[in-house]
Amino acid sequence: MSPLHADDLSRLAPALVVVPTLDPAAGHGRAYAERLKAVGTPVRLTEHAGATHAFVSMPGVVPQAKAAREEITAFLRETLSG
Protein backbone atom coordinates (compact mmCIF):
# COMPACT_ATOMS: atom_id res chain seq x y z
CA MET A 1 0.00 0.00 0.00
CA SER A 2 1.50 3.30 -1.02
CA PRO A 3 -0.03 6.78 -1.16
CA LEU A 4 1.81 7.15 -4.46
CA HIS A 5 -0.85 4.94 -6.04
CA ALA A 6 -3.84 6.99 -4.85
CA ASP A 7 -6.01 8.41 -7.61
CA ASP A 8 -6.38 11.81 -5.97
CA LEU A 9 -3.66 13.51 -3.96
CA SER A 10 -5.27 16.95 -3.90
CA ARG A 11 -6.42 18.73 -0.76
CA LEU A 12 -3.82 17.08 1.46
CA ALA A 13 -1.97 18.71 4.33
CA PRO A 14 1.53 20.08 3.72
CA ALA A 15 4.04 17.26 3.55
CA LEU A 16 7.66 16.59 4.35
CA VAL A 17 9.00 13.65 2.36
CA VAL A 18 12.23 12.29 3.84
CA VAL A 19 14.18 10.04 1.47
CA PRO A 20 17.25 7.98 2.33
CA THR A 21 19.39 7.64 -0.78
CA LEU A 22 20.42 4.01 -0.13
CA ASP A 23 16.85 2.74 -0.17
CA PRO A 24 15.37 0.73 -3.05
CA ALA A 25 12.13 2.66 -2.53
CA ALA A 26 13.79 6.11 -2.70
CA GLY A 27 12.30 6.70 -6.14
CA HIS A 28 8.82 6.23 -4.70
CA GLY A 29 9.41 9.04 -2.22
CA ARG A 30 10.65 11.36 -4.95
CA ALA A 31 7.71 10.48 -7.21
CA TYR A 32 5.24 11.04 -4.35
CA ALA A 33 6.70 14.48 -3.68
CA GLU A 34 6.43 15.34 -7.38
CA ARG A 35 2.78 14.24 -7.50
CA LEU A 36 1.97 16.34 -4.43
CA LYS A 37 3.70 19.33 -5.98
CA ALA A 38 1.82 18.82 -9.26
CA VAL A 39 -1.57 19.15 -7.52
CA GLY A 40 -0.49 22.18 -5.50
CA THR A 41 0.13 20.56 -2.14
CA PRO A 42 2.93 22.28 -0.24
CA VAL A 43 5.71 19.70 -0.10
CA ARG A 44 9.33 19.66 0.98
CA LEU A 45 11.55 16.82 -0.21
CA THR A 46 14.79 16.12 1.59
CA GLU A 47 17.29 13.42 0.76
CA HIS A 48 19.78 12.01 3.22
CA ALA A 49 22.87 10.79 1.41
CA GLY A 50 24.17 7.44 2.55
CA ALA A 51 21.13 6.65 4.70
CA THR A 52 19.21 3.39 4.38
CA HIS A 53 15.56 2.39 4.74
CA ALA A 54 14.14 3.05 8.24
CA PHE A 55 17.20 5.12 9.19
CA VAL A 56 15.11 7.61 11.18
CA SER A 57 14.38 4.90 13.75
CA MET A 58 18.09 4.30 14.38
CA PRO A 59 19.54 7.57 15.74
CA GLY A 60 22.29 5.81 17.69
CA VAL A 61 23.41 3.83 14.67
CA VAL A 62 22.86 5.96 11.58
CA PRO A 63 24.41 9.46 11.79
CA GLN A 64 21.85 11.00 9.40
CA ALA A 65 18.97 10.04 11.71
CA LYS A 66 19.56 12.89 14.15
CA ALA A 67 19.37 15.56 11.44
CA ALA A 68 16.28 13.93 9.93
CA ARG A 69 14.54 13.77 13.30
CA GLU A 70 15.32 17.42 13.96
CA GLU A 71 13.96 18.34 10.54
CA ILE A 72 10.76 16.34 11.09
CA THR A 73 10.22 17.91 14.51
CA ALA A 74 10.75 21.43 13.14
CA PHE A 75 8.42 20.75 10.21
CA LEU A 76 5.67 19.50 12.52
CA ARG A 77 6.06 22.46 14.88
CA GLU A 78 5.98 24.89 11.96
CA THR A 79 3.06 23.23 10.20
CA LEU A 80 0.89 22.57 13.24
CA SER A 81 1.39 25.97 14.87
CA GLY A 82 0.25 27.94 11.86
PDB file of N, CA and C in Angstrom:
ATOM      1  N   MET A   1       0.849  -1.151   0.000  1.00  0.00           N
ATOM      2  CA  MET A   1       0.000   0.000   0.000  1.00  0.00           C
ATOM      3  C   MET A   1       0.909   1.232   0.000  1.00  0.00           C
ATOM      4  N   SER A   2       0.687   2.104  -0.928  1.00  0.00           N
ATOM      5  CA  SER A   2       1.499   3.304  -1.020  1.00  0.00           C
ATOM      6  C   SER A   2       0.619   4.471  -1.419  1.00  0.00           C
ATOM      7  N   PRO A   3       0.767   5.613  -0.764  1.00  0.00           N
ATOM      8  CA  PRO A   3      -0.029   6.781  -1.163  1.00  0.00           C
ATOM      9  C   PRO A   3       0.299   7.230  -2.585  1.00  0.00           C
ATOM     10  N   LEU A   4       1.435   6.816  -3.094  1.00  0.00           N
ATOM     11  CA  LEU A   4       1.814   7.153  -4.462  1.00  0.00           C
ATOM     12  C   LEU A   4       0.786   6.645  -5.468  1.00  0.00           C
ATOM     13  N   HIS A   5       0.105   5.559  -5.134  1.00  0.00           N
ATOM     14  CA  HIS A   5      -0.849   4.942  -6.042  1.00  0.00           C
ATOM     15  C   HIS A   5      -2.276   5.464  -5.893  1.00  0.00           C
ATOM     16  N   ALA A   6      -2.497   6.414  -5.013  1.00  0.00           N
ATOM     17  CA  ALA A   6      -3.841   6.986  -4.846  1.00  0.00           C
ATOM     18  C   ALA A   6      -4.239   7.751  -6.106  1.00  0.00           C
ATOM     19  N   ASP A   7      -5.514   7.697  -6.427  1.00  0.00           N
ATOM     20  CA  ASP A   7      -6.014   8.408  -7.605  1.00  0.00           C
ATOM     21  C   ASP A   7      -5.964   9.920  -7.429  1.00  0.00           C
ATOM     22  N   ASP A   8      -6.274  10.375  -6.216  1.00  0.00           N
ATOM     23  CA  ASP A   8      -6.381  11.814  -5.970  1.00  0.00           C
ATOM     24  C   ASP A   8      -5.506  12.205  -4.786  1.00  0.00           C
ATOM     25  N   LEU A   9      -4.530  13.039  -5.028  1.00  0.00           N
ATOM     26  CA  LEU A   9      -3.657  13.514  -3.956  1.00  0.00           C
ATOM     27  C   LEU A   9      -3.886  14.998  -3.659  1.00  0.00           C
ATOM     28  N   SER A  10      -4.981  15.530  -4.152  1.00  0.00           N
ATOM     29  CA  SER A  10      -5.267  16.953  -3.905  1.00  0.00           C
ATOM     30  C   SER A  10      -5.871  17.128  -2.511  1.00  0.00           C
ATOM     31  N   ARG A  11      -5.830  18.344  -2.045  1.00  0.00           N
ATOM     32  CA  ARG A  11      -6.418  18.734  -0.758  1.00  0.00           C
ATOM     33  C   ARG A  11      -5.789  18.020   0.436  1.00  0.00           C
ATOM     34  N   LEU A  12      -4.517  17.679   0.334  1.00  0.00           N
ATOM     35  CA  LEU A  12      -3.822  17.075   1.459  1.00  0.00           C
ATOM     36  C   LEU A  12      -3.076  18.140   2.257  1.00  0.00           C
ATOM     37  N   ALA A  13      -2.750  17.805   3.471  1.00  0.00           N
ATOM     38  CA  ALA A  13      -1.974  18.710   4.326  1.00  0.00           C
ATOM     39  C   ALA A  13      -0.559  18.860   3.766  1.00  0.00           C
ATOM     40  N   PRO A  14       0.126  19.940   4.123  1.00  0.00           N
ATOM     41  CA  PRO A  14       1.527  20.081   3.716  1.00  0.00           C
ATOM     42  C   PRO A  14       2.321  18.841   4.131  1.00  0.00           C
ATOM     43  N   ALA A  15       3.309  18.497   3.308  1.00  0.00           N
ATOM     44  CA  ALA A  15       4.044  17.258   3.550  1.00  0.00           C
ATOM     45  C   ALA A  15       5.549  17.483   3.546  1.00  0.00           C
ATOM     46  N   LEU A  16       6.205  16.700   4.363  1.00  0.00           N
ATOM     47  CA  LEU A  16       7.661  16.592   4.351  1.00  0.00           C
ATOM     48  C   LEU A  16       7.958  15.158   3.942  1.00  0.00           C
ATOM     49  N   VAL A  17       8.648  14.987   2.841  1.00  0.00           N
ATOM     50  CA  VAL A  17       9.000  13.653   2.364  1.00  0.00           C
ATOM     51  C   VAL A  17      10.497  13.470   2.586  1.00  0.00           C
ATOM     52  N   VAL A  18      10.838  12.549   3.464  1.00  0.00           N
ATOM     53  CA  VAL A  18      12.226  12.289   3.840  1.00  0.00           C
ATOM     54  C   VAL A  18      12.678  11.022   3.115  1.00  0.00           C
ATOM     55  N   VAL A  19      13.715  11.156   2.308  1.00  0.00           N
ATOM     56  CA  VAL A  19      14.177  10.044   1.474  1.00  0.00           C
ATOM     57  C   VAL A  19      15.626   9.692   1.794  1.00  0.00           C
ATOM     58  N   PRO A  20      15.868   8.443   2.196  1.00  0.00           N
ATOM     59  CA  PRO A  20      17.249   7.979   2.329  1.00  0.00           C
ATOM     60  C   PRO A  20      17.742   7.529   0.957  1.00  0.00           C
ATOM     61  N   THR A  21      18.933   7.918   0.590  1.00  0.00           N
ATOM     62  CA  THR A  21      19.392   7.639  -0.776  1.00  0.00           C
ATOM     63  C   THR A  21      19.773   6.181  -1.019  1.00  0.00           C
ATOM     64  N   LEU A  22      20.078   5.427   0.041  1.00  0.00           N
ATOM     65  CA  LEU A  22      20.421   4.014  -0.132  1.00  0.00           C
ATOM     66  C   LEU A  22      19.223   3.122   0.178  1.00  0.00           C
ATOM     67  N   ASP A  23      18.093   3.465  -0.388  1.00  0.00           N
ATOM     68  CA  ASP A  23      16.849   2.740  -0.174  1.00  0.00           C
ATOM     69  C   ASP A  23      16.274   2.368  -1.540  1.00  0.00           C
ATOM     70  N   PRO A  24      15.950   1.110  -1.765  1.00  0.00           N
ATOM     71  CA  PRO A  24      15.373   0.727  -3.047  1.00  0.00           C
ATOM     72  C   PRO A  24      14.071   1.466  -3.366  1.00  0.00           C
ATOM     73  N   ALA A  25      13.392   1.951  -2.329  1.00  0.00           N
ATOM     74  CA  ALA A  25      12.132   2.664  -2.531  1.00  0.00           C
ATOM     75  C   ALA A  25      12.318   4.184  -2.603  1.00  0.00           C
ATOM     76  N   ALA A  26      13.542   4.668  -2.668  1.00  0.00           N
ATOM     77  CA  ALA A  26      13.790   6.115  -2.701  1.00  0.00           C
ATOM     78  C   ALA A  26      13.060   6.789  -3.852  1.00  0.00           C
ATOM     79  N   GLY A  27      13.001   6.141  -4.987  1.00  0.00           N
ATOM     80  CA  GLY A  27      12.304   6.705  -6.138  1.00  0.00           C
ATOM     81  C   GLY A  27      10.829   6.913  -5.880  1.00  0.00           C
ATOM     82  N   HIS A  28      10.236   6.070  -5.047  1.00  0.00           N
ATOM     83  CA  HIS A  28       8.825   6.227  -4.701  1.00  0.00           C
ATOM     84  C   HIS A  28       8.609   7.514  -3.917  1.00  0.00           C
ATOM     85  N   GLY A  29       9.513   7.806  -2.993  1.00  0.00           N
ATOM     86  CA  GLY A  29       9.414   9.039  -2.219  1.00  0.00           C
ATOM     87  C   GLY A  29       9.534  10.263  -3.100  1.00  0.00           C
ATOM     88  N   ARG A  30      10.477  10.227  -4.019  1.00  0.00           N
ATOM     89  CA  ARG A  30      10.648  11.357  -4.946  1.00  0.00           C
ATOM     90  C   ARG A  30       9.414  11.526  -5.828  1.00  0.00           C
ATOM     91  N   ALA A  31       8.894  10.424  -6.339  1.00  0.00           N
ATOM     92  CA  ALA A  31       7.708  10.481  -7.206  1.00  0.00           C
ATOM     93  C   ALA A  31       6.494  10.990  -6.434  1.00  0.00           C
ATOM     94  N   TYR A  32       6.354  10.571  -5.183  1.00  0.00           N
ATOM     95  CA  TYR A  32       5.240  11.037  -4.352  1.00  0.00           C
ATOM     96  C   TYR A  32       5.334  12.545  -4.154  1.00  0.00           C
ATOM     97  N   ALA A  33       6.515  13.031  -3.853  1.00  0.00           N
ATOM     98  CA  ALA A  33       6.703  14.476  -3.678  1.00  0.00           C
ATOM     99  C   ALA A  33       6.354  15.228  -4.964  1.00  0.00           C
ATOM    100  N   GLU A  34       6.744  14.694  -6.099  1.00  0.00           N
ATOM    101  CA  GLU A  34       6.426  15.338  -7.383  1.00  0.00           C
ATOM    102  C   GLU A  34       4.926  15.357  -7.638  1.00  0.00           C
ATOM    103  N   ARG A  35       4.243  14.276  -7.316  1.00  0.00           N
ATOM    104  CA  ARG A  35       2.780  14.242  -7.504  1.00  0.00           C
ATOM    105  C   ARG A  35       2.098  15.243  -6.583  1.00  0.00           C
ATOM    106  N   LEU A  36       2.552  15.347  -5.352  1.00  0.00           N
ATOM    107  CA  LEU A  36       1.968  16.335  -4.432  1.00  0.00           C
ATOM    108  C   LEU A  36       2.175  17.745  -4.979  1.00  0.00           C
ATOM    109  N   LYS A  37       3.377  18.016  -5.423  1.00  0.00           N
ATOM    110  CA  LYS A  37       3.700  19.327  -5.984  1.00  0.00           C
ATOM    111  C   LYS A  37       2.820  19.630  -7.194  1.00  0.00           C
ATOM    112  N   ALA A  38       2.596  18.636  -8.036  1.00  0.00           N
ATOM    113  CA  ALA A  38       1.815  18.821  -9.261  1.00  0.00           C
ATOM    114  C   ALA A  38       0.363  19.208  -8.990  1.00  0.00           C
ATOM    115  N   VAL A  39      -0.175  18.786  -7.843  1.00  0.00           N
ATOM    116  CA  VAL A  39      -1.565  19.146  -7.519  1.00  0.00           C
ATOM    117  C   VAL A  39      -1.646  20.338  -6.572  1.00  0.00           C
ATOM    118  N   GLY A  40      -0.497  20.962  -6.301  1.00  0.00           N
ATOM    119  CA  GLY A  40      -0.491  22.181  -5.497  1.00  0.00           C
ATOM    120  C   GLY A  40      -0.363  21.991  -4.005  1.00  0.00           C
ATOM    121  N   THR A  41      -0.062  20.797  -3.574  1.00  0.00           N
ATOM    122  CA  THR A  41       0.131  20.559  -2.143  1.00  0.00           C
ATOM    123  C   THR A  41       1.516  21.047  -1.746  1.00  0.00           C
ATOM    124  N   PRO A  42       1.610  21.855  -0.701  1.00  0.00           N
ATOM    125  CA  PRO A  42       2.930  22.279  -0.241  1.00  0.00           C
ATOM    126  C   PRO A  42       3.730  21.044   0.193  1.00  0.00           C
ATOM    127  N   VAL A  43       4.903  20.881  -0.401  1.00  0.00           N
ATOM    128  CA  VAL A  43       5.710  19.704  -0.096  1.00  0.00           C
ATOM    129  C   VAL A  43       7.184  20.080  -0.056  1.00  0.00           C
ATOM    130  N   ARG A  44       7.882  19.483   0.879  1.00  0.00           N
ATOM    131  CA  ARG A  44       9.327  19.658   0.983  1.00  0.00           C
ATOM    132  C   ARG A  44       9.950  18.268   0.899  1.00  0.00           C
ATOM    133  N   LEU A  45      10.843  18.088  -0.035  1.00  0.00           N
ATOM    134  CA  LEU A  45      11.549  16.821  -0.207  1.00  0.00           C
ATOM    135  C   LEU A  45      12.975  16.990   0.280  1.00  0.00           C
ATOM    136  N   THR A  46      13.398  16.104   1.167  1.00  0.00           N
ATOM    137  CA  THR A  46      14.793  16.119   1.591  1.00  0.00           C
ATOM    138  C   THR A  46      15.367  14.727   1.414  1.00  0.00           C
ATOM    139  N   GLU A  47      16.607  14.691   0.967  1.00  0.00           N
ATOM    140  CA  GLU A  47      17.288  13.423   0.760  1.00  0.00           C
ATOM    141  C   GLU A  47      18.490  13.359   1.686  1.00  0.00           C
ATOM    142  N   HIS A  48      18.686  12.206   2.271  1.00  0.00           N
ATOM    143  CA  HIS A  48      19.776  12.006   3.215  1.00  0.00           C
ATOM    144  C   HIS A  48      20.771  11.022   2.607  1.00  0.00           C
ATOM    145  N   ALA A  49      21.850  11.582   2.093  1.00  0.00           N
ATOM    146  CA  ALA A  49      22.875  10.789   1.409  1.00  0.00           C
ATOM    147  C   ALA A  49      23.468   9.736   2.327  1.00  0.00           C
ATOM    148  N   GLY A  50      23.551   8.534   1.814  1.00  0.00           N
ATOM    149  CA  GLY A  50      24.167   7.443   2.551  1.00  0.00           C
ATOM    150  C   GLY A  50      23.271   6.768   3.563  1.00  0.00           C
ATOM    151  N   ALA A  51      22.045   7.253   3.738  1.00  0.00           N
ATOM    152  CA  ALA A  51      21.128   6.650   4.700  1.00  0.00           C
ATOM    153  C   ALA A  51      20.346   5.514   4.035  1.00  0.00           C
ATOM    154  N   THR A  52      19.957   4.548   4.857  1.00  0.00           N
ATOM    155  CA  THR A  52      19.214   3.390   4.375  1.00  0.00           C
ATOM    156  C   THR A  52      17.770   3.431   4.855  1.00  0.00           C
ATOM    157  N   HIS A  53      16.966   2.505   4.351  1.00  0.00           N
ATOM    158  CA  HIS A  53      15.562   2.394   4.737  1.00  0.00           C
ATOM    159  C   HIS A  53      15.431   2.336   6.261  1.00  0.00           C
ATOM    160  N   ALA A  54      14.445   3.026   6.793  1.00  0.00           N
ATOM    161  CA  ALA A  54      14.144   3.050   8.237  1.00  0.00           C
ATOM    162  C   ALA A  54      15.232   3.708   9.076  1.00  0.00           C
ATOM    163  N   PHE A  55      16.083   4.511   8.463  1.00  0.00           N
ATOM    164  CA  PHE A  55      17.196   5.124   9.187  1.00  0.00           C
ATOM    165  C   PHE A  55      16.745   6.051  10.303  1.00  0.00           C
ATOM    166  N   VAL A  56      15.586   6.658  10.174  1.00  0.00           N
ATOM    167  CA  VAL A  56      15.112   7.610  11.185  1.00  0.00           C
ATOM    168  C   VAL A  56      14.906   6.924  12.529  1.00  0.00           C
ATOM    169  N   SER A  57      14.612   5.634  12.502  1.00  0.00           N
ATOM    170  CA  SER A  57      14.378   4.903  13.747  1.00  0.00           C
ATOM    171  C   SER A  57      15.666   4.415  14.415  1.00  0.00           C
ATOM    172  N   MET A  58      16.816   4.779  13.830  1.00  0.00           N
ATOM    173  CA  MET A  58      18.093   4.304  14.377  1.00  0.00           C
ATOM    174  C   MET A  58      19.063   5.461  14.659  1.00  0.00           C
ATOM    175  N   PRO A  59      18.679   6.404  15.522  1.00  0.00           N
ATOM    176  CA  PRO A  59      19.545   7.570  15.744  1.00  0.00           C
ATOM    177  C   PRO A  59      20.893   7.249  16.369  1.00  0.00           C
ATOM    178  N   GLY A  60      21.007   6.167  17.087  1.00  0.00           N
ATOM    179  CA  GLY A  60      22.287   5.811  17.687  1.00  0.00           C
ATOM    180  C   GLY A  60      23.199   5.044  16.753  1.00  0.00           C
ATOM    181  N   VAL A  61      22.660   4.656  15.603  1.00  0.00           N
ATOM    182  CA  VAL A  61      23.415   3.827  14.667  1.00  0.00           C
ATOM    183  C   VAL A  61      23.712   4.552  13.363  1.00  0.00           C
ATOM    184  N   VAL A  62      22.734   5.276  12.865  1.00  0.00           N
ATOM    185  CA  VAL A  62      22.863   5.962  11.581  1.00  0.00           C
ATOM    186  C   VAL A  62      23.007   7.465  11.829  1.00  0.00           C
ATOM    187  N   PRO A  63      24.157   8.045  11.489  1.00  0.00           N
ATOM    188  CA  PRO A  63      24.407   9.459  11.791  1.00  0.00           C
ATOM    189  C   PRO A  63      23.368  10.415  11.203  1.00  0.00           C
ATOM    190  N   GLN A  64      22.805  10.110  10.056  1.00  0.00           N
ATOM    191  CA  GLN A  64      21.847  10.998   9.402  1.00  0.00           C
ATOM    192  C   GLN A  64      20.500  11.058  10.140  1.00  0.00           C
ATOM    193  N   ALA A  65      20.253  10.111  11.012  1.00  0.00           N
ATOM    194  CA  ALA A  65      18.969  10.044  11.711  1.00  0.00           C
ATOM    195  C   ALA A  65      18.723  11.268  12.589  1.00  0.00           C
ATOM    196  N   LYS A  66      19.741  11.746  13.255  1.00  0.00           N
ATOM    197  CA  LYS A  66      19.564  12.889  14.152  1.00  0.00           C
ATOM    198  C   LYS A  66      19.105  14.116  13.370  1.00  0.00           C
ATOM    199  N   ALA A  67      19.751  14.404  12.266  1.00  0.00           N
ATOM    200  CA  ALA A  67      19.367  15.563  11.443  1.00  0.00           C
ATOM    201  C   ALA A  67      17.958  15.394  10.896  1.00  0.00           C
ATOM    202  N   ALA A  68      17.620  14.174  10.464  1.00  0.00           N
ATOM    203  CA  ALA A  68      16.279  13.933   9.929  1.00  0.00           C
ATOM    204  C   ALA A  68      15.224  14.110  11.017  1.00  0.00           C
ATOM    205  N   ARG A  69      15.487  13.618  12.199  1.00  0.00           N
ATOM    206  CA  ARG A  69      14.535  13.768  13.300  1.00  0.00           C
ATOM    207  C   ARG A  69      14.344  15.239  13.666  1.00  0.00           C
ATOM    208  N   GLU A  70      15.421  15.989  13.676  1.00  0.00           N
ATOM    209  CA  GLU A  70      15.316  17.424  13.962  1.00  0.00           C
ATOM    210  C   GLU A  70      14.496  18.125  12.888  1.00  0.00           C
ATOM    211  N   GLU A  71      14.711  17.745  11.647  1.00  0.00           N
ATOM    212  CA  GLU A  71      13.962  18.336  10.542  1.00  0.00           C
ATOM    213  C   GLU A  71      12.472  17.994  10.639  1.00  0.00           C
ATOM    214  N   ILE A  72      12.155  16.761  10.956  1.00  0.00           N
ATOM    215  CA  ILE A  72      10.759  16.337  11.091  1.00  0.00           C
ATOM    216  C   ILE A  72      10.090  17.092  12.231  1.00  0.00           C
ATOM    217  N   THR A  73      10.771  17.195  13.354  1.00  0.00           N
ATOM    218  CA  THR A  73      10.217  17.908  14.507  1.00  0.00           C
ATOM    219  C   THR A  73       9.960  19.373  14.166  1.00  0.00           C
ATOM    220  N   ALA A  74      10.912  20.019  13.519  1.00  0.00           N
ATOM    221  CA  ALA A  74      10.747  21.428  13.143  1.00  0.00           C
ATOM    222  C   ALA A  74       9.600  21.592  12.152  1.00  0.00           C
ATOM    223  N   PHE A  75       9.499  20.687  11.188  1.00  0.00           N
ATOM    224  CA  PHE A  75       8.419  20.747  10.206  1.00  0.00           C
ATOM    225  C   PHE A  75       7.061  20.621  10.894  1.00  0.00           C
ATOM    226  N   LEU A  76       6.935  19.689  11.812  1.00  0.00           N
ATOM    227  CA  LEU A  76       5.673  19.503  12.520  1.00  0.00           C
ATOM    228  C   LEU A  76       5.328  20.718  13.368  1.00  0.00           C
ATOM    229  N   ARG A  77       6.316  21.261  14.072  1.00  0.00           N
ATOM    230  CA  ARG A  77       6.064  22.462  14.878  1.00  0.00           C
ATOM    231  C   ARG A  77       5.582  23.614  13.989  1.00  0.00           C
ATOM    232  N   GLU A  78       6.280  23.813  12.892  1.00  0.00           N
ATOM    233  CA  GLU A  78       5.977  24.895  11.956  1.00  0.00           C
ATOM    234  C   GLU A  78       4.594  24.704  11.328  1.00  0.00           C
ATOM    235  N   THR A  79       4.300  23.513  10.900  1.00  0.00           N
ATOM    236  CA  THR A  79       3.059  23.229  10.201  1.00  0.00           C
ATOM    237  C   THR A  79       1.864  23.245  11.139  1.00  0.00           C
ATOM    238  N   LEU A  80       2.013  22.669  12.318  1.00  0.00           N
ATOM    239  CA  LEU A  80       0.890  22.566  13.236  1.00  0.00           C
ATOM    240  C   LEU A  80       0.631  23.837  14.040  1.00  0.00           C
ATOM    241  N   SER A  81       1.602  24.723  14.112  1.00  0.00           N
ATOM    242  CA  SER A  81       1.394  25.967  14.870  1.00  0.00           C
ATOM    243  C   SER A  81       0.734  27.049  14.041  1.00  0.00           C
ATOM    244  N   GLY A  82       0.771  26.912  12.743  1.00  0.00           N
ATOM    245  CA  GLY A  82       0.248  27.943  11.864  1.00  0.00           C
ATOM    246  C   GLY A  82      -1.120  27.668  11.446  1.00  0.00           C
TER     247      GLY A  82
END
